[in-house]
JSON list of C-alpha atoms in Angstrom, two decimals:
[
{"chain": "M", "resi": 1, "resn": "MET", "atom": "CA", "xyz": [18.85, 57.87, 33.22]},
{"chain": "M", "resi": 2, "resn": "ASP", "atom": "CA", "xyz": [22.07, 58.29, 31.29]},
{"chain": "M", "resi": 3, "resn": "ASP", "atom": "CA", "xyz": [22.75, 57.53, 27.57]},
{"chain": "M", "resi": 4, "resn": "LYS", "atom": "CA", "xyz": [24.35, 54.18, 28.22]},
{"chain": "M", "resi": 5, "resn": "LYS", "atom": "CA", "xyz": [21.47, 52.80, 30.11]},
{"chain": "M", "resi": 6, "resn": "ILE", "atom": "CA", "xyz": [18.94, 54.10, 27.36]},
{"chain": "M", "resi": 7, "resn": "ILE", "atom": "CA", "xyz": [20.99, 52.35, 24.67]},
{"chain": "M", "resi": 8, "resn": "THR", "atom": "CA", "xyz": [21.17, 49.12, 26.75]},
{"chain": "M", "resi": 9, "resn": "LYS", "atom": "CA", "xyz": [17.40, 48.99, 27.09]},
{"chain": "M", "resi": 10, "resn": "ALA", "atom": "CA", "xyz": [16.79, 49.83, 23.65]},
{"chain": "M", "resi": 11, "resn": "THR", "atom": "CA", "xyz": [19.11, 47.06, 22.52]},
{"chain": "M", "resi": 12, "resn": "LYS", "atom": "CA", "xyz": [17.48, 44.56, 24.77]},
{"chain": "M", "resi": 13, "resn": "ARG", "atom": "CA", "xyz": [14.12, 45.43, 23.50]},
{"chain": "M", "resi": 14, "resn": "LEU", "atom": "CA", "xyz": [15.35, 45.02, 19.83]},
{"chain": "M", "resi": 15, "resn": "LYS", "atom": "CA", "xyz": [16.76, 41.69, 20.52]},
{"chain": "M", "resi": 16, "resn": "GLU", "atom": "CA", "xyz": [13.40, 40.54, 22.34]},
{"chain": "M", "resi": 17, "resn": "ARG", "atom": "CA", "xyz": [11.38, 41.64, 19.23]},
{"chain": "M", "resi": 18, "resn": "LYS", "atom": "CA", "xyz": [13.86, 39.85, 16.96]},
{"chain": "M", "resi": 19, "resn": "PHE", "atom": "CA", "xyz": [13.36, 36.60, 19.12]},
{"chain": "M", "resi": 20, "resn": "VAL", "atom": "CA", "xyz": [9.40, 36.97, 19.23]},
{"chain": "M", "resi": 21, "resn": "LYS", "atom": "CA", "xyz": [9.51, 37.49, 15.38]},
{"chain": "M", "resi": 22, "resn": "LYS", "atom": "CA", "xyz": [11.87, 34.42, 14.83]},
{"chain": "M", "resi": 23, "resn": "LEU", "atom": "CA", "xyz": [9.69, 32.32, 17.29]},
{"chain": "M", "resi": 24, "resn": "LYS", "atom": "CA", "xyz": [6.41, 33.31, 15.32]},
{"chain": "M", "resi": 25, "resn": "ILE", "atom": "CA", "xyz": [8.16, 32.49, 11.98]},
{"chain": "M", "resi": 26, "resn": "ALA", "atom": "CA", "xyz": [9.37, 28.90, 13.48]},
{"chain": "M", "resi": 27, "resn": "LEU", "atom": "CA", "xyz": [5.78, 28.27, 14.70]},
{"chain": "M", "resi": 28, "resn": "LEU", "atom": "CA", "xyz": [4.29, 29.14, 11.43]},
{"chain": "M", "resi": 29, "resn": "ILE", "atom": "CA", "xyz": [6.90, 26.88, 9.68]},
{"chain": "M", "resi": 30, "resn": "PHE", "atom": "CA", "xyz": [5.90, 24.09, 12.08]},
{"chain": "M", "resi": 31, "resn": "LEU", "atom": "CA", "xyz": [2.36, 24.40, 11.45]},
{"chain": "M", "resi": 32, "resn": "LEU", "atom": "CA", "xyz": [2.89, 24.45, 7.73]},
{"chain": "M", "resi": 33, "resn": "VAL", "atom": "CA", "xyz": [5.00, 21.17, 7.99]},
{"chain": "M", "resi": 34, "resn": "LEU", "atom": "CA", "xyz": [2.17, 19.59, 9.99]},
{"chain": "M", "resi": 35, "resn": "LEU", "atom": "CA", "xyz": [-0.38, 20.61, 7.39]},
{"chain": "M", "resi": 36, "resn": "ILE", "atom": "CA", "xyz": [1.71, 19.17, 4.59]},
{"chain": "M", "resi": 37, "resn": "VAL", "atom": "CA", "xyz": [2.10, 15.86, 6.62]},
{"chain": "M", "resi": 38, "resn": "TYR", "atom": "CA", "xyz": [-1.46, 15.57, 7.26]},
{"chain": "M", "resi": 39, "resn": "PHE", "atom": "CA", "xyz": [-2.37, 16.50, 3.51]},
{"chain": "M", "resi": 40, "resn": "VAL", "atom": "CA", "xyz": [0.07, 13.81, 2.25]},
{"chain": "M", "resi": 41, "resn": "VAL", "atom": "CA", "xyz": [-0.99, 11.17, 4.76]},
{"chain": "M", "resi": 42, "resn": "GLY", "atom": "CA", "xyz": [-4.64, 11.90, 3.84]},
{"chain": "M", "resi": 43, "resn": "LEU", "atom": "CA", "xyz": [-3.91, 11.69, 0.16]},
{"chain": "M", "resi": 44, "resn": "ILE", "atom": "CA", "xyz": [-2.17, 8.30, 0.63]},
{"chain": "M", "resi": 45, "resn": "TYR", "atom": "CA", "xyz": [-4.90, 6.81, 2.51]},
{"chain": "M", "resi": 46, "resn": "ASN", "atom": "CA", "xyz": [-7.87, 8.51, 0.80]},
{"chain": "M", "resi": 47, "resn": "ASN", "atom": "CA", "xyz": [-8.22, 5.67, -1.72]},
{"chain": "M", "resi": 48, "resn": "GLY", "atom": "CA", "xyz": [-8.25, 2.85, 0.86]},
{"chain": "M", "resi": 49, "resn": "ASN", "atom": "CA", "xyz": [-5.75, 0.28, 1.85]},
{"chain": "M", "resi": 50, "resn": "PHE", "atom": "CA", "xyz": [-5.30, -1.45, -1.52]},
{"chain": "M", "resi": 51, "resn": "SER", "atom": "CA", "xyz": [-5.43, -0.58, -5.20]},
{"chain": "M", "resi": 52, "resn": "ILE", "atom": "CA", "xyz": [-4.26, -1.97, -8.67]},
{"chain": "M", "resi": 53, "resn": "THR", "atom": "CA", "xyz": [-2.68, -0.07, -11.28]},
{"chain": "M", "resi": 54, "resn": "LEU", "atom": "CA", "xyz": [-2.08, -0.98, -15.00]},
{"chain": "M", "resi": 55, "resn": "ASP", "atom": "CA", "xyz": [0.76, 0.27, -17.01]},
{"chain": "M", "resi": 56, "resn": "ARG", "atom": "CA", "xyz": [-0.98, 1.95, -19.91]},
{"chain": "M", "resi": 57, "resn": "ASN", "atom": "CA", "xyz": [1.59, 0.40, -22.37]},
{"chain": "M", "resi": 58, "resn": "LEU", "atom": "CA", "xyz": [0.16, -3.01, -21.58]},
{"chain": "M", "resi": 59, "resn": "TYR", "atom": "CA", "xyz": [-3.19, -1.76, -23.00]},
{"chain": "M", "resi": 60, "resn": "LEU", "atom": "CA", "xyz": [-1.89, 0.50, -26.02]},
{"chain": "M", "resi": 61, "resn": "LYS", "atom": "CA", "xyz": [0.66, -2.23, -27.25]},
{"chain": "M", "resi": 62, "resn": "ASN", "atom": "CA", "xyz": [-0.89, -5.44, -26.06]},
{"chain": "M", "resi": 63, "resn": "LYS", "atom": "CA", "xyz": [-4.67, -4.64, -25.33]},
{"chain": "M", "resi": 64, "resn": "ILE", "atom": "CA", "xyz": [-4.25, -6.16, -21.82]},
{"chain": "M", "resi": 65, "resn": "ILE", "atom": "CA", "xyz": [-6.91, -4.94, -19.41]},
{"chain": "M", "resi": 66, "resn": "ILE", "atom": "CA", "xyz": [-7.92, -5.32, -15.77]},
{"chain": "M", "resi": 67, "resn": "TYR", "atom": "CA", "xyz": [-11.47, -5.58, -14.40]},
{"chain": "M", "resi": 68, "resn": "ASP", "atom": "CA", "xyz": [-13.29, -6.67, -11.29]},
{"chain": "M", "resi": 69, "resn": "ASP", "atom": "CA", "xyz": [-16.74, -7.19, -13.09]},
{"chain": "M", "resi": 70, "resn": "PRO", "atom": "CA", "xyz": [-16.73, -9.90, -15.90]},
{"chain": "M", "resi": 71, "resn": "ASP", "atom": "CA", "xyz": [-19.76, -8.27, -17.47]},
{"chain": "M", "resi": 72, "resn": "TYR", "atom": "CA", "xyz": [-17.88, -4.88, -17.52]},
{"chain": "M", "resi": 73, "resn": "LYS", "atom": "CA", "xyz": [-14.60, -5.31, -19.50]},
{"chain": "M", "resi": 74, "resn": "VAL", "atom": "CA", "xyz": [-13.31, -1.90, -20.27]},
{"chain": "M", "resi": 75, "resn": "PHE", "atom": "CA", "xyz": [-9.95, -0.34, -20.05]},
{"chain": "M", "resi": 76, "resn": "ARG", "atom": "CA", "xyz": [-9.12, 1.12, -16.60]},
{"chain": "M", "resi": 77, "resn": "SER", "atom": "CA", "xyz": [-5.81, 2.17, -15.33]},
{"chain": "M", "resi": 78, "resn": "GLU", "atom": "CA", "xyz": [-6.76, 1.71, -11.71]},
{"chain": "M", "resi": 79, "resn": "LEU", "atom": "CA", "xyz": [-9.05, -0.47, -9.49]},
{"chain": "M", "resi": 80, "resn": "TYR", "atom": "CA", "xyz": [-9.56, 0.32, -5.77]},
{"chain": "M", "resi": 81, "resn": "ALA", "atom": "CA", "xyz": [-10.66, -2.11, -2.98]},
{"chain": "M", "resi": 82, "resn": "ASP", "atom": "CA", "xyz": [-13.17, -0.91, -0.40]},
{"chain": "M", "resi": 83, "resn": "PRO", "atom": "CA", "xyz": [-11.24, 0.23, 2.58]},
{"chain": "M", "resi": 84, "resn": "VAL", "atom": "CA", "xyz": [-11.29, -1.44, 6.15]},
{"chain": "M", "resi": 85, "resn": "ASN", "atom": "CA", "xyz": [-11.02, 1.46, 8.88]},
{"chain": "M", "resi": 86, "resn": "TYR", "atom": "CA", "xyz": [-9.90, -0.87, 11.69]},
{"chain": "M", "resi": 87, "resn": "PHE", "atom": "CA", "xyz": [-8.23, -4.14, 11.99]},
{"chain": "M", "resi": 88, "resn": "ASP", "atom": "CA", "xyz": [-8.09, -6.53, 14.93]},
{"chain": "M", "resi": 89, "resn": "ASN", "atom": "CA", "xyz": [-5.86, -9.47, 14.81]},
{"chain": "M", "resi": 90, "resn": "ILE", "atom": "CA", "xyz": [-7.32, -12.78, 13.38]},
{"chain": "M", "resi": 91, "resn": "SER", "atom": "CA", "xyz": [-6.11, -16.24, 12.58]},
{"chain": "M", "resi": 92, "resn": "TYR", "atom": "CA", "xyz": [-5.52, -17.51, 9.00]},
{"chain": "M", "resi": 93, "resn": "LYS", "atom": "CA", "xyz": [-7.58, -20.30, 9.99]},
{"chain": "M", "resi": 94, "resn": "TRP", "atom": "CA", "xyz": [-10.70, -17.94, 10.37]},
{"chain": "M", "resi": 95, "resn": "LEU", "atom": "CA", "xyz": [-10.71, -16.96, 6.59]},
{"chain": "M", "resi": 96, "resn": "PRO", "atom": "CA", "xyz": [-13.47, -18.32, 4.36]},
{"chain": "M", "resi": 97, "resn": "GLU", "atom": "CA", "xyz": [-12.32, -21.32, 2.36]},
{"chain": "M", "resi": 98, "resn": "ASP", "atom": "CA", "xyz": [-14.15, -19.85, -0.76]},
{"chain": "M", "resi": 99, "resn": "ILE", "atom": "CA", "xyz": [-12.58, -16.52, -0.21]},
{"chain": "M", "resi": 100, "resn": "ASP", "atom": "CA", "xyz": [-11.49, -16.35, -3.80]},
{"chain": "M", "resi": 101, "resn": "GLN", "atom": "CA", "xyz": [-14.79, -17.34, -5.31]},
{"chain": "M", "resi": 102, "resn": "HIS", "atom": "CA", "xyz": [-16.07, -13.64, -5.36]},
{"chain": "M", "resi": 103, "resn": "GLU", "atom": "CA", "xyz": [-15.86, -10.51, -7.46]},
{"chain": "M", "resi": 104, "resn": "GLY", "atom": "CA", "xyz": [-14.47, -7.18, -6.57]},
{"chain": "M", "resi": 105, "resn": "SER", "atom": "CA", "xyz": [-14.36, -6.19, -2.80]},
{"chain": "M", "resi": 106, "resn": "HIS", "atom": "CA", "xyz": [-15.61, -8.86, -0.42]},
{"chain": "M", "resi": 107, "resn": "ASN", "atom": "CA", "xyz": [-13.99, -7.68, 2.92]},
{"chain": "M", "resi": 108, "resn": "GLY", "atom": "CA", "xyz": [-14.80, -9.55, 6.09]},
{"chain": "M", "resi": 109, "resn": "ASP", "atom": "CA", "xyz": [-14.28, -8.89, 9.73]},
{"chain": "M", "resi": 110, "resn": "ASN", "atom": "CA", "xyz": [-10.73, -7.73, 10.15]},
{"chain": "M", "resi": 111, "resn": "TYR", "atom": "CA", "xyz": [-9.51, -8.46, 6.62]},
{"chain": "M", "resi": 112, "resn": "VAL", "atom": "CA", "xyz": [-9.34, -6.95, 3.16]},
{"chain": "M", "resi": 113, "resn": "ALA", "atom": "CA", "xyz": [-10.27, -9.25, 0.06]},
{"chain": "M", "resi": 114, "resn": "TYR", "atom": "CA", "xyz": [-10.33, -8.11, -3.42]},
{"chain": "M", "resi": 115, "resn": "SER", "atom": "CA", "xyz": [-10.78, -10.14, -6.50]},
{"chain": "M", "resi": 116, "resn": "PHE", "atom": "CA", "xyz": [-10.23, -9.15, -10.19]},
{"chain": "M", "resi": 117, "resn": "TYR", "atom": "CA", "xyz": [-9.00, -10.20, -13.45]},
{"chain": "M", "resi": 118, "resn": "ILE", "atom": "CA", "xyz": [-6.21, -9.50, -16.11]},
{"chain": "M", "resi": 119, "resn": "GLU", "atom": "CA", "xyz": [-7.13, -10.49, -19.70]},
{"chain": "M", "resi": 120, "resn": "ASN", "atom": "CA", "xyz": [-5.34, -10.38, -22.97]},
{"chain": "M", "resi": 121, "resn": "LYS", "atom": "CA", "xyz": [-7.73, -8.94, -25.52]},
{"chain": "M", "resi": 122, "resn": "GLY", "atom": "CA", "xyz": [-5.15, -8.48, -28.23]},
{"chain": "M", "resi": 123, "resn": "ASP", "atom": "CA", "xyz": [-4.14, -10.68, -31.07]},
{"chain": "M", "resi": 124, "resn": "GLU", "atom": "CA", "xyz": [-0.62, -11.47, -29.98]},
{"chain": "M", "resi": 125, "resn": "VAL", "atom": "CA", "xyz": [1.02, -13.53, -27.12]},
{"chain": "M", "resi": 126, "resn": "SER", "atom": "CA", "xyz": [2.31, -11.11, -24.51]},
{"chain": "M", "resi": 127, "resn": "ASP", "atom": "CA", "xyz": [3.88, -11.16, -21.15]},
{"chain": "M", "resi": 128, "resn": "TYR", "atom": "CA", "xyz": [3.78, -8.76, -17.95]},
{"chain": "M", "resi": 129, "resn": "TRP", "atom": "CA", "xyz": [5.35, -8.04, -14.65]},
{"chain": "M", "resi": 130, "resn": "SER", "atom": "CA", "xyz": [3.41, -7.67, -11.58]},
{"chain": "M", "resi": 131, "resn": "GLU", "atom": "CA", "xyz": [4.53, -6.57, -8.03]},
{"chain": "M", "resi": 132, "resn": "ILE", "atom": "CA", "xyz": [2.83, -5.82, -4.86]},
{"chain": "M", "resi": 133, "resn": "VAL", "atom": "CA", "xyz": [4.49, -2.87, -3.10]},
{"chain": "M", "resi": 134, "resn": "ILE", "atom": "CA", "xyz": [3.82, -1.40, 0.33]},
{"chain": "M", "resi": 135, "resn": "ASP", "atom": "CA", "xyz": [3.29, 2.32, -0.11]},
{"chain": "M", "resi": 136, "resn": "ASP", "atom": "CA", "xyz": [3.16, 3.39, 3.56]},
{"chain": "M", "resi": 137, "resn": "VAL", "atom": "CA", "xyz": [3.33, 1.84, 7.18]},
{"chain": "M", "resi": 138, "resn": "ILE", "atom": "CA", "xyz": [2.34, 3.40, 10.39]},
{"chain": "M", "resi": 139, "resn": "LYS", "atom": "CA", "xyz": [3.60, 1.87, 13.72]},
{"chain": "M", "resi": 140, "resn": "ASN", "atom": "CA", "xyz": [5.24, -1.10, 12.17]},
{"chain": "M", "resi": 141, "resn": "VAL", "atom": "CA", "xyz": [2.00, -2.87, 11.19]},
{"chain": "M", "resi": 142, "resn": "ASP", "atom": "CA", "xyz": [3.95, -4.67, 8.39]},
{"chain": "M", "resi": 143, "resn": "GLU", "atom": "CA", "xyz": [5.63, -6.70, 11.08]},
{"chain": "M", "resi": 144, "resn": "ALA", "atom": "CA", "xyz": [2.41, -8.74, 11.66]},
{"chain": "M", "resi": 145, "resn": "VAL", "atom": "CA", "xyz": [0.49, -8.42, 8.32]},
{"chain": "M", "resi": 146, "resn": "ARG", "atom": "CA", "xyz": [-0.15, -11.33, 6.05]},
{"chain": "M", "resi": 147, "resn": "VAL", "atom": "CA", "xyz": [-0.71, -10.96, 2.30]},
{"chain": "M", "resi": 148, "resn": "ARG", "atom": "CA", "xyz": [-2.26, -14.02, 0.55]},
{"chain": "M", "resi": 149, "resn": "VAL", "atom": "CA", "xyz": [-2.21, -13.99, -3.31]},
{"chain": "M", "resi": 150, "resn": "TYR", "atom": "CA", "xyz": [-4.62, -16.27, -5.25]},
{"chain": "M", "resi": 151, "resn": "LYS", "atom": "CA", "xyz": [-3.73, -16.80, -8.82]},
{"chain": "M", "resi": 152, "resn": "ASN", "atom": "CA", "xyz": [-6.45, -18.76, -10.66]},
{"chain": "M", "resi": 153, "resn": "GLY", "atom": "CA", "xyz": [-7.16, -20.64, -7.43]},
{"chain": "M", "resi": 154, "resn": "GLU", "atom": "CA", "xyz": [-3.58, -21.34, -6.24]},
{"chain": "M", "resi": 155, "resn": "SER", "atom": "CA", "xyz": [-2.52, -19.38, -3.19]},
{"chain": "M", "resi": 156, "resn": "GLU", "atom": "CA", "xyz": [0.74, -18.27, -1.48]},
{"chain": "M", "resi": 157, "resn": "THR", "atom": "CA", "xyz": [0.99, -16.25, 1.70]},
{"chain": "M", "resi": 158, "resn": "TYR", "atom": "CA", "xyz": [3.70, -13.73, 2.22]},
{"chain": "M", "resi": 159, "resn": "ALA", "atom": "CA", "xyz": [5.08, -12.21, 5.57]},
{"chain": "M", "resi": 160, "resn": "LYS", "atom": "CA", "xyz": [7.97, -10.04, 6.48]},
{"chain": "M", "resi": 161, "resn": "ILE", "atom": "CA", "xyz": [10.93, -11.92, 7.79]},
{"chain": "M", "resi": 162, "resn": "GLY", "atom": "CA", "xyz": [10.78, -12.69, 11.42]},
{"chain": "M", "resi": 163, "resn": "LYS", "atom": "CA", "xyz": [12.95, -10.94, 13.92]},
{"chain": "M", "resi": 164, "resn": "ASP", "atom": "CA", "xyz": [14.94, -14.08, 14.26]},
{"chain": "M", "resi": 165, "resn": "GLY", "atom": "CA", "xyz": [15.94, -13.80, 10.59]},
{"chain": "M", "resi": 166, "resn": "LYS", "atom": "CA", "xyz": [13.70, -16.80, 9.74]},
{"chain": "M", "resi": 167, "resn": "PRO", "atom": "CA", "xyz": [10.42, -16.97, 7.55]},
{"chain": "M", "resi": 168, "resn": "GLU", "atom": "CA", "xyz": [7.30, -16.72, 9.44]},
{"chain": "M", "resi": 169, "resn": "LYS", "atom": "CA", "xyz": [5.46, -20.12, 9.69]},
{"chain": "M", "resi": 170, "resn": "HIS", "atom": "CA", "xyz": [3.73, -21.13, 6.55]},
{"chain": "M", "resi": 171, "resn": "THR", "atom": "CA", "xyz": [4.70, -17.94, 4.64]},
{"chain": "M", "resi": 172, "resn": "ILE", "atom": "CA", "xyz": [7.09, -16.81, 1.89]},
{"chain": "M", "resi": 173, "resn": "PRO", "atom": "CA", "xyz": [9.32, -13.72, 2.99]},
{"chain": "M", "resi": 174, "resn": "PHE", "atom": "CA", "xyz": [8.80, -10.35, 1.28]},
{"chain": "M", "resi": 175, "resn": "GLU", "atom": "CA", "xyz": [11.48, -9.52, -1.29]},
{"chain": "M", "resi": 176, "resn": "ASP", "atom": "CA", "xyz": [12.42, -6.45, 0.86]},
{"chain": "M", "resi": 177, "resn": "ASP", "atom": "CA", "xyz": [10.83, -3.93, 3.34]},
{"chain": "M", "resi": 178, "resn": "LYS", "atom": "CA", "xyz": [8.70, -2.45, 0.50]},
{"chain": "M", "resi": 179, "resn": "LEU", "atom": "CA", "xyz": [8.46, -5.07, -2.16]},
{"chain": "M", "resi": 180, "resn": "ILE", "atom": "CA", "xyz": [6.25, -8.03, -1.10]},
{"chain": "M", "resi": 181, "resn": "LYS", "atom": "CA", "xyz": [5.94, -10.00, -4.28]},
{"chain": "M", "resi": 182, "resn": "LEU", "atom": "CA", "xyz": [7.38, -9.95, -7.85]},
{"chain": "M", "resi": 183, "resn": "ASP", "atom": "CA", "xyz": [6.12, -12.05, -10.66]},
{"chain": "M", "resi": 184, "resn": "HIS", "atom": "CA", "xyz": [6.69, -12.54, -14.39]},
{"chain": "M", "resi": 185, "resn": "VAL", "atom": "CA", "xyz": [3.87, -14.02, -16.34]},
{"chain": "M", "resi": 186, "resn": "GLU", "atom": "CA", "xyz": [5.15, -15.26, -19.84]},
{"chain": "M", "resi": 187, "resn": "ASN", "atom": "CA", "xyz": [3.22, -16.67, -22.92]},
{"chain": "M", "resi": 188, "resn": "PHE", "atom": "CA", "xyz": [0.11, -14.84, -22.06]},
{"chain": "M", "resi": 189, "resn": "LYS", "atom": "CA", "xyz": [-2.05, -15.74, -25.01]},
{"chain": "M", "resi": 190, "resn": "PRO", "atom": "CA", "xyz": [-4.99, -13.92, -26.78]},
{"chain": "M", "resi": 191, "resn": "GLY", "atom": "CA", "xyz": [-7.95, -14.69, -24.77]},
{"chain": "M", "resi": 192, "resn": "ASP", "atom": "CA", "xyz": [-6.10, -15.72, -21.68]},
{"chain": "M", "resi": 193, "resn": "ILE", "atom": "CA", "xyz": [-7.68, -14.82, -18.25]},
{"chain": "M", "resi": 194, "resn": "ILE", "atom": "CA", "xyz": [-6.04, -14.83, -14.93]},
{"chain": "M", "resi": 195, "resn": "LYS", "atom": "CA", "xyz": [-8.08, -14.24, -11.80]},
{"chain": "M", "resi": 196, "resn": "TYR", "atom": "CA", "xyz": [-6.37, -12.63, -8.76]},
{"chain": "M", "resi": 197, "resn": "THR", "atom": "CA", "xyz": [-7.66, -12.46, -5.28]},
{"chain": "M", "resi": 198, "resn": "ILE", "atom": "CA", "xyz": [-5.67, -10.41, -2.66]},
{"chain": "M", "resi": 199, "resn": "VAL", "atom": "CA", "xyz": [-6.31, -11.02, 0.99]},
{"chain": "M", "resi": 200, "resn": "PHE", "atom": "CA", "xyz": [-4.33, -9.36, 3.88]},
{"chain": "M", "resi": 201, "resn": "TRP", "atom": "CA", "xyz": [-4.95, -9.30, 7.59]},
{"chain": "M", "resi": 202, "resn": "LEU", "atom": "CA", "xyz": [-3.03, -8.97, 10.99]},
{"chain": "M", "resi": 203, "resn": "GLU", "atom": "CA", "xyz": [-1.88, -12.35, 12.02]},
{"chain": "M", "resi": 204, "resn": "GLY", "atom": "CA", "xyz": [-2.65, -12.99, 15.73]},
{"chain": "M", "resi": 205, "resn": "SER", "atom": "CA", "xyz": [-0.06, -15.83, 16.07]},
{"chain": "M", "resi": 206, "resn": "ASP", "atom": "CA", "xyz": [2.79, -13.64, 14.86]},
{"chain": "M", "resi": 207, "resn": "PRO", "atom": "CA", "xyz": [5.11, -12.61, 17.81]},
{"chain": "M", "resi": 208, "resn": "GLU", "atom": "CA", "xyz": [5.16, -9.07, 16.42]},
{"chain": "M", "resi": 209, "resn": "CYS", "atom": "CA", "xyz": [1.43, -8.81, 16.71]},
{"chain": "M", "resi": 210, "resn": "ASN", "atom": "CA", "xyz": [1.31, -6.96, 20.09]},
{"chain": "M", "resi": 211, "resn": "ASP", "atom": "CA", "xyz": [0.06, -3.73, 21.58]},
{"chain": "M", "resi": 212, "resn": "ASN", "atom": "CA", "xyz": [2.87, -1.82, 20.04]},
{"chain": "M", "resi": 213, "resn": "ILE", "atom": "CA", "xyz": [1.00, -1.82, 16.60]},
{"chain": "M", "resi": 214, "resn": "LEU", "atom": "CA", "xyz": [-2.28, -0.66, 18.08]},
{"chain": "M", "resi": 215, "resn": "GLY", "atom": "CA", "xyz": [-3.52, 2.17, 15.96]},
{"chain": "M", "resi": 216, "resn": "GLY", "atom": "CA", "xyz": [-1.22, 1.46, 13.07]},
{"chain": "M", "resi": 217, "resn": "GLU", "atom": "CA", "xyz": [-2.08, 1.34, 9.29]},
{"chain": "M", "resi": 218, "resn": "ILE", "atom": "CA", "xyz": [-0.71, -0.12, 6.17]},
{"chain": "M", "resi": 219, "resn": "LYS", "atom": "CA", "xyz": [-1.43, 0.84, 2.59]},
{"chain": "M", "resi": 220, "resn": "MET", "atom": "CA", "xyz": [-0.29, -1.15, -0.54]},
{"chain": "M", "resi": 221, "resn": "HIS", "atom": "CA", "xyz": [-0.90, -1.63, -4.16]},
{"chain": "M", "resi": 222, "resn": "MET", "atom": "CA", "xyz": [-0.39, -4.19, -6.91]},
{"chain": "M", "resi": 223, "resn": "GLN", "atom": "CA", "xyz": [1.11, -3.05, -10.13]},
{"chain": "M", "resi": 224, "resn": "PHE", "atom": "CA", "xyz": [1.10, -4.54, -13.57]},
{"chain": "M", "resi": 225, "resn": "ASN", "atom": "CA", "xyz": [4.06, -3.44, -15.84]},
{"chain": "M", "resi": 226, "resn": "SER", "atom": "CA", "xyz": [4.95, -4.19, -19.47]},
{"chain": "M", "resi": 227, "resn": "GLU", "atom": "CA", "xyz": [8.60, -4.60, -18.44]},
{"chain": "M", "resi": 228, "resn": "TYR", "atom": "CA", "xyz": [10.68, -5.19, -15.28]},
{"chain": "M", "resi": 229, "resn": "VAL", "atom": "CA", "xyz": [11.52, -1.96, -13.65]},
{"chain": "M", "resi": 230, "resn": "GLU", "atom": "CA", "xyz": [14.59, -2.30, -11.41]},
{"chain": "M", "resi": 231, "resn": "LYS", "atom": "CA", "xyz": [14.23, -0.52, -8.10]}
]
């Protein structure tokens, strides 16, 4: 075997080793990315489908608090609804008429329902902004979801705008793809209490409620801020 053949074989083996090394590194990076994605998704959904957060400034400056038990009124920056691990589609007609006459989590078959209060415990008239935001969506479940907001007994139902560019029947369109509802409460006097009940489900009558969203998930939260934060 002459020197040229030896050099050629050595070069070929060196290239093969480099390729194998690069392939191993690429596989390790891919696995690391998968682990990060798994961790992030797990972190997002670990606290259930729905949560409520309170801007600390509302408490520190105005003594505004949130709670889900009228007998336990203490400052809490977060509240969490019990999760529903599986949703099948239902009709809004199937929701109980007294669904807002409960405290805390009161989920039913295929819907999340959570009731809580916001109260001005301070000495001055105040105001606040509230918003309901979609944190994450898997398999376009938001296309068929309905979010009903009860505010002291009065309700409004929200849905993503239809594929035809028109609002879904009996609903108010989302503000955008992530923001469901934005509200400004003014003249919130000392001692005032507002009860909220948030209900969401997959509406079976929605054209987008089909097999394509099977196995999908959605997570959202409601946030109370001391001032409007432009996105």
